[in-house]
Amino acid sequence: MARIEELVHYPVKGCAGTSVPSAEMAPTGLPHDRAFMVVDDAGGFRSQRNDPRMALIRAGITADGTRLSLGWGSGPGADGFTPLEVEVDPGGPRLDVTMHRQPFVGVDQGREAADWLSEVLGAPSRLVRVPDDHDRRVGGMTPGTSAFADSTAVLMVSRASLDLLSERILARGAEPVPMNRFRPNIVVSGWAEPHTEDRARALRLGTAELGYAKVCVRCVATTVDQSRGAKAGPEPLRTLADYRRAQGGVAFGAKFAVTRTGSLAVGDEVEVLAWDEARDEDAGLTSVPA
């Protein structure tokens, strides 16, 4: 039986995630997931693609979303950066921002947060929040909405998929990478076949339901060591290129839209309500035998 192994949300896009034991799934995904984004002085979003040090920024948020905490490294004040508490301002100045060349609007969270992020990242930065009237439509096989996620609200990866990848990386004499390289929202254990998440078209987890949108095409951010905030070589992209090629790159994990809000928790059964029996080649993936 497949079950939820871990639930993770990322209050600030590109920064470290936080595991939670349970959650109320909203139309935009797990509570406060990618509700905030760091932008440069031109309004362009910052990510680990170009700012790998973002992996060391620990963001926490209260359940009601009124206070955000920003910390650095593994402990308070690591490397001289004092943790910061930010009172979330939903009515601050609105800024024009861009993400993947698409225009959005963000609510500026003030000078104190901007100064802290600028010092940590070594470049002018500001923190913006999703506006309360944010109404973003995202496509895929099942359309949906999301906050500042790259696209669809929920990213799911199975433990079996990572196990297969680890075997292949080990076979070429390299060091396997941990699950956090892929920054999933939901980790599923119990599926015997790798990449089962690619074939699940409708799922129930607790009382929430998800609909499949598309496979997740991976970028250079997966090469960032999340514990060091630095790029760490060609894996996992090098090995994924052997057997998981997709249009636009390589794929690992699947993205889902929220089709029914509800409660879910670690340990809940992952019930597949509908399957797509197409194989990898039918989904536009190139699969190379082990």
Tab-separated table of C-alpha atoms in Angstrom:
chain	number	residue	atom	x	y	z
A	1	MET	CA	0.000	0.000	0.000
A	2	ALA	CA	1.351	3.404	-0.999
A	3	ARG	CA	1.477	6.023	1.744
A	4	ILE	CA	2.626	9.584	2.275
A	5	GLU	CA	6.187	9.390	3.555
A	6	GLU	CA	6.798	13.138	3.841
A	7	LEU	CA	5.028	16.464	3.306
A	8	VAL	CA	7.188	19.522	2.611
A	9	HIS	CA	6.320	23.136	1.987
A	10	TYR	CA	8.607	25.953	0.871
A	11	PRO	CA	7.260	29.277	2.186
A	12	VAL	CA	9.887	31.270	0.240
A	13	LYS	CA	10.458	30.070	-3.306
A	14	GLY	CA	14.005	28.771	-3.751
A	15	CYS	CA	14.774	28.578	-0.022
A	16	ALA	CA	14.916	25.532	2.252
A	17	GLY	CA	11.791	23.489	2.800
A	18	THR	CA	10.059	22.540	6.027
A	19	SER	CA	8.578	19.104	6.689
A	20	VAL	CA	5.129	19.110	8.266
A	21	PRO	CA	3.229	16.176	9.818
A	22	SER	CA	-0.140	17.179	8.355
A	23	ALA	CA	-1.725	19.916	6.271
A	24	GLU	CA	-4.928	21.343	4.846
A	25	MET	CA	-4.513	21.212	1.091
A	26	ALA	CA	-5.609	24.461	-0.576
A	27	PRO	CA	-6.220	25.082	-4.301
A	28	THR	CA	-2.637	26.448	-4.461
A	29	GLY	CA	-1.164	23.363	-2.748
A	30	LEU	CA	0.208	22.903	0.762
A	31	PRO	CA	-0.379	25.920	3.040
A	32	HIS	CA	1.896	28.887	2.281
A	33	ASP	CA	3.882	26.909	-0.308
A	34	ARG	CA	5.864	29.388	-2.458
A	35	ALA	CA	3.733	32.218	-1.069
A	36	PHE	CA	6.849	34.427	-1.011
A	37	MET	CA	9.542	35.050	-3.593
A	38	VAL	CA	12.915	36.794	-3.599
A	39	VAL	CA	13.458	39.174	-6.507
A	40	ASP	CA	16.394	41.233	-7.732
A	41	ASP	CA	16.418	44.997	-8.181
A	42	ALA	CA	14.790	44.592	-11.609
A	43	GLY	CA	11.972	42.411	-10.247
A	44	GLY	CA	13.339	39.142	-11.651
A	45	PHE	CA	12.915	36.129	-9.374
A	46	ARG	CA	15.938	34.611	-7.678
A	47	SER	CA	16.381	30.851	-7.557
A	48	GLN	CA	19.023	28.265	-6.783
A	49	ARG	CA	19.779	28.081	-10.484
A	50	ASN	CA	21.903	31.221	-10.117
A	51	ASP	CA	21.853	31.756	-6.330
A	52	PRO	CA	22.610	28.356	-4.762
A	53	ARG	CA	23.130	29.995	-1.355
A	54	MET	CA	19.352	30.308	-1.157
A	55	ALA	CA	19.317	26.651	-0.082
A	56	LEU	CA	20.714	27.760	3.292
A	57	ILE	CA	17.925	30.255	4.000
A	58	ARG	CA	15.502	28.621	6.439
A	59	ALA	CA	12.041	30.110	6.132
A	60	GLY	CA	9.293	29.400	8.640
A	61	ILE	CA	5.785	30.775	8.803
A	62	THR	CA	3.027	30.758	11.388
A	63	ALA	CA	-0.078	28.737	10.641
A	64	ASP	CA	-2.117	31.894	10.074
A	65	GLY	CA	0.528	33.309	7.725
A	66	THR	CA	1.015	36.527	9.695
A	67	ARG	CA	4.686	36.107	10.653
A	68	LEU	CA	7.609	34.843	8.579
A	69	SER	CA	10.989	33.894	10.009
A	70	LEU	CA	14.238	33.914	8.038
A	71	GLY	CA	17.316	32.116	9.322
A	72	TRP	CA	20.656	31.176	7.861
A	73	GLY	CA	22.488	27.869	7.831
A	74	SER	CA	22.014	25.128	10.393
A	75	GLY	CA	21.740	27.328	13.478
A	76	PRO	CA	20.766	30.810	14.657
A	77	GLY	CA	23.198	33.461	13.564
A	78	ALA	CA	25.360	31.068	11.520
A	79	ASP	CA	28.087	32.930	9.629
A	80	GLY	CA	27.108	36.138	11.401
A	81	PHE	CA	23.606	36.482	9.912
A	82	THR	CA	21.131	37.117	12.716
A	83	PRO	CA	17.709	35.498	12.201
A	84	LEU	CA	14.942	37.871	11.182
A	85	GLU	CA	11.241	37.911	12.091
A	86	VAL	CA	9.027	39.585	9.502
A	87	GLU	CA	5.467	40.707	10.152
A	88	VAL	CA	3.760	39.802	6.898
A	89	ASP	CA	2.229	42.814	5.167
A	90	PRO	CA	-0.588	41.854	2.772
A	91	GLY	CA	-1.242	45.502	1.922
A	92	GLY	CA	2.265	46.717	1.093
A	93	PRO	CA	3.349	48.362	-2.155
A	94	ARG	CA	2.783	46.243	-5.241
A	95	LEU	CA	5.754	45.507	-7.463
A	96	ASP	CA	5.879	44.226	-11.021
A	97	VAL	CA	7.911	41.006	-10.952
A	98	THR	CA	8.811	38.325	-13.468
A	99	MET	CA	9.237	34.573	-13.204
A	100	HIS	CA	10.383	32.539	-16.200
A	101	ARG	CA	9.791	35.633	-18.337
A	102	GLN	CA	6.145	35.791	-17.260
A	103	PRO	CA	4.795	38.959	-15.568
A	104	PHE	CA	3.323	38.804	-12.062
A	105	VAL	CA	2.588	41.166	-9.193
A	106	GLY	CA	4.140	40.802	-5.748
A	107	VAL	CA	3.452	42.635	-2.486
A	108	ASP	CA	6.692	44.112	-1.153
A	109	GLN	CA	7.531	43.037	2.420
A	110	GLY	CA	9.621	46.017	3.405
A	111	ARG	CA	13.119	47.338	3.800
A	112	GLU	CA	14.198	45.131	6.724
A	113	ALA	CA	13.593	41.898	4.814
A	114	ALA	CA	15.193	43.420	1.701
A	115	ASP	CA	18.332	44.424	3.598
A	116	TRP	CA	18.659	41.000	5.249
A	117	LEU	CA	18.308	39.107	1.956
A	118	SER	CA	20.642	41.521	0.142
A	119	GLU	CA	23.352	40.915	2.742
A	120	VAL	CA	22.924	37.139	2.759
A	121	LEU	CA	22.880	36.793	-1.034
A	122	GLY	CA	25.438	39.509	-1.712
A	123	ALA	CA	23.228	41.329	-4.229
A	124	PRO	CA	20.249	43.719	-4.099
A	125	SER	CA	17.146	41.716	-3.250
A	126	ARG	CA	13.575	42.199	-2.082
A	127	LEU	CA	10.962	39.865	-0.630
A	128	VAL	CA	7.485	39.830	-2.170
A	129	ARG	CA	4.303	38.013	-1.212
A	130	VAL	CA	1.514	36.664	-3.389
A	131	PRO	CA	-1.317	39.246	-3.409
A	132	ASP	CA	-4.575	38.227	-1.786
A	133	ASP	CA	-6.284	38.621	-5.171
A	134	HIS	CA	-3.661	36.488	-6.958
A	135	ASP	CA	-5.532	34.443	-9.585
A	136	ARG	CA	-3.035	32.455	-11.575
A	137	ARG	CA	-4.092	29.736	-13.996
A	138	VAL	CA	-1.613	26.964	-14.803
A	139	GLY	CA	-2.015	24.373	-17.517
A	140	GLY	CA	-1.216	20.731	-18.059
A	141	MET	CA	-3.406	17.666	-18.406
A	142	THR	CA	-5.319	18.869	-15.328
A	143	PRO	CA	-5.369	22.684	-15.146
A	144	GLY	CA	-5.147	24.379	-11.776
A	145	THR	CA	-3.664	27.278	-9.881
A	146	SER	CA	-0.601	27.955	-7.739
A	147	ALA	CA	1.191	30.745	-5.913
A	148	PHE	CA	4.811	31.344	-7.004
A	149	ALA	CA	5.574	27.693	-7.829
A	150	ASP	CA	7.245	27.236	-11.212
A	151	SER	CA	3.968	25.869	-12.556
A	152	THR	CA	1.475	23.429	-11.022
A	153	ALA	CA	0.765	23.438	-7.288
A	154	VAL	CA	2.039	20.036	-6.116
A	155	LEU	CA	5.219	18.138	-6.967
A	156	MET	CA	5.210	14.441	-6.103
A	157	VAL	CA	8.157	12.025	-6.120
A	158	SER	CA	8.109	8.368	-5.110
A	159	ARG	CA	10.790	6.678	-3.038
A	160	ALA	CA	10.987	3.944	-5.715
A	161	SER	CA	11.955	6.536	-8.331
A	162	LEU	CA	14.818	7.802	-6.173
A	163	ASP	CA	15.933	4.234	-5.399
A	164	LEU	CA	16.281	3.470	-9.104
A	165	LEU	CA	18.178	6.697	-9.728
A	166	SER	CA	20.497	5.934	-6.807
A	167	GLU	CA	21.242	2.473	-8.225
A	168	ARG	CA	22.147	3.959	-11.586
A	169	ILE	CA	24.337	6.680	-10.086
A	170	LEU	CA	26.152	4.109	-7.949
A	171	ALA	CA	26.681	1.902	-11.008
A	172	ARG	CA	28.712	4.659	-12.648
A	173	GLY	CA	30.812	5.114	-9.495
A	174	ALA	CA	29.250	8.366	-8.316
A	175	GLU	CA	27.544	9.371	-5.075
A	176	PRO	CA	23.725	9.186	-4.975
A	177	VAL	CA	21.800	12.357	-4.162
A	178	PRO	CA	19.159	12.749	-1.426
A	179	MET	CA	15.478	13.408	-1.986
A	180	ASN	CA	15.800	17.085	-1.053
A	181	ARG	CA	17.664	17.785	-4.315
A	182	PHE	CA	14.279	17.472	-6.041
A	183	ARG	CA	12.328	19.672	-3.601
A	184	PRO	CA	9.083	17.656	-3.655
A	185	ASN	CA	5.928	18.574	-1.781
A	186	ILE	CA	4.839	14.952	-1.350
A	187	VAL	CA	7.095	11.913	-1.071
A	188	VAL	CA	5.305	8.587	-1.576
A	189	SER	CA	6.572	5.222	-0.347
A	190	GLY	CA	5.137	1.794	-1.097
A	191	TRP	CA	4.941	1.836	-4.890
A	192	ALA	CA	7.018	-1.068	-6.180
A	193	GLU	CA	7.562	0.338	-9.679
A	194	PRO	CA	9.683	3.478	-10.162
A	195	HIS	CA	7.953	6.512	-11.678
A	196	THR	CA	4.489	5.267	-10.816
A	197	GLU	CA	3.663	8.917	-10.103
A	198	ASP	CA	3.947	9.555	-13.856
A	199	ARG	CA	1.034	7.196	-14.561
A	200	ALA	CA	-1.341	8.217	-11.778
A	201	ARG	CA	-4.019	10.433	-13.279
A	202	ALA	CA	-6.203	11.015	-10.211
A	203	LEU	CA	-5.321	10.441	-6.570
A	204	ARG	CA	-6.892	10.713	-3.127
A	205	LEU	CA	-4.672	11.475	-0.134
A	206	GLY	CA	-6.606	11.810	3.097
A	207	THR	CA	-9.636	13.828	2.010
A	208	ALA	CA	-7.743	15.826	-0.634
A	209	GLU	CA	-7.667	14.878	-4.308
A	210	LEU	CA	-5.123	15.633	-7.024
A	211	GLY	CA	-5.175	15.484	-10.813
A	212	TYR	CA	-2.101	14.827	-12.935
A	213	ALA	CA	-0.752	17.800	-14.879
A	214	LYS	CA	2.628	16.761	-16.343
A	215	VAL	CA	6.030	15.288	-15.622
A	216	CYS	CA	8.512	17.597	-13.938
A	217	VAL	CA	11.400	18.636	-16.192
A	218	ARG	CA	14.445	19.166	-14.000
A	219	CYS	CA	16.965	21.994	-14.084
A	220	VAL	CA	20.449	22.730	-12.779
A	221	ALA	CA	19.034	23.462	-9.301
A	222	THR	CA	19.045	19.685	-8.705
A	223	THR	CA	22.857	19.819	-8.722
A	224	VAL	CA	22.882	22.112	-5.645
A	225	ASP	CA	23.903	20.441	-2.383
A	226	GLN	CA	21.103	21.625	-0.098
A	227	SER	CA	23.262	21.299	3.015
A	228	ARG	CA	26.089	23.478	1.647
A	229	GLY	CA	24.294	25.889	-0.658
A	230	ALA	CA	26.729	25.151	-3.491
A	231	LYS	CA	26.677	23.284	-6.782
A	232	ALA	CA	28.103	19.798	-6.417
A	233	GLY	CA	28.778	18.393	-9.868
A	234	PRO	CA	26.775	16.859	-12.703
A	235	GLU	CA	24.518	14.520	-10.733
A	236	PRO	CA	21.659	13.794	-10.876
A	237	LEU	CA	21.214	15.340	-14.335
A	238	ARG	CA	24.000	13.303	-15.926
A	239	THR	CA	22.457	9.970	-14.944
A	240	LEU	CA	18.862	11.060	-15.592
A	241	ALA	CA	19.925	11.907	-19.137
A	242	ASP	CA	20.666	8.188	-19.638
A	243	TYR	CA	17.074	7.098	-19.183
A	244	ARG	CA	14.662	9.954	-18.437
A	245	ARG	CA	14.952	12.326	-21.378
A	246	ALA	CA	11.885	14.475	-22.009
A	247	GLN	CA	11.039	17.443	-24.157
A	248	GLY	CA	13.011	20.323	-22.698
A	249	GLY	CA	15.450	18.222	-20.648
A	250	VAL	CA	15.142	15.300	-18.261
A	251	ALA	CA	12.157	14.383	-16.092
A	252	PHE	CA	11.905	13.256	-12.481
A	253	GLY	CA	8.712	13.422	-10.459
A	254	ALA	CA	5.262	14.554	-11.527
A	255	LYS	CA	3.206	17.705	-11.033
A	256	PHE	CA	-0.402	17.682	-9.895
A	257	ALA	CA	-3.224	20.196	-9.605
A	258	VAL	CA	-5.528	20.229	-6.591
A	259	THR	CA	-8.966	19.023	-7.665
A	260	ARG	CA	-10.434	18.785	-4.154
A	261	THR	CA	-9.193	20.543	-1.046
A	262	GLY	CA	-8.954	18.564	2.189
A	263	SER	CA	-6.797	17.233	5.003
A	264	LEU	CA	-3.803	14.951	4.581
A	265	ALA	CA	-1.059	13.688	6.849
A	266	VAL	CA	2.128	11.652	6.840
A	267	GLY	CA	1.110	7.992	6.869
A	268	ASP	CA	-2.120	8.510	4.921
A	269	GLU	CA	-2.821	6.078	2.105
A	270	VAL	CA	-2.208	7.311	-1.430
A	271	GLU	CA	-5.155	5.923	-3.370
A	272	VAL	CA	-4.954	6.047	-7.162
A	273	LEU	CA	-8.414	6.675	-8.582
A	274	ALA	CA	-7.426	6.609	-12.258
A	275	TRP	CA	-4.398	5.349	-14.182
A	276	ASP	CA	-2.824	6.017	-17.558
A	277	GLU	CA	-1.372	2.761	-18.800
A	278	ALA	CA	0.826	4.433	-21.434
A	279	ARG	CA	4.494	3.619	-21.150
A	280	ASP	CA	7.400	6.067	-21.091
A	281	GLU	CA	7.747	6.282	-24.851
A	282	ASP	CA	4.077	7.260	-25.182
A	283	ALA	CA	4.604	10.101	-22.699
A	284	GLY	CA	7.523	11.520	-24.689
A	285	LEU	CA	10.204	9.999	-22.418
A	286	THR	CA	13.219	8.087	-23.644
A	287	SER	CA	13.784	5.040	-21.441
A	288	VAL	CA	17.101	3.166	-21.618
A	289	PRO	CA	17.187	-0.313	-20.010
A	290	ALA	CA	19.342	-0.715	-16.893
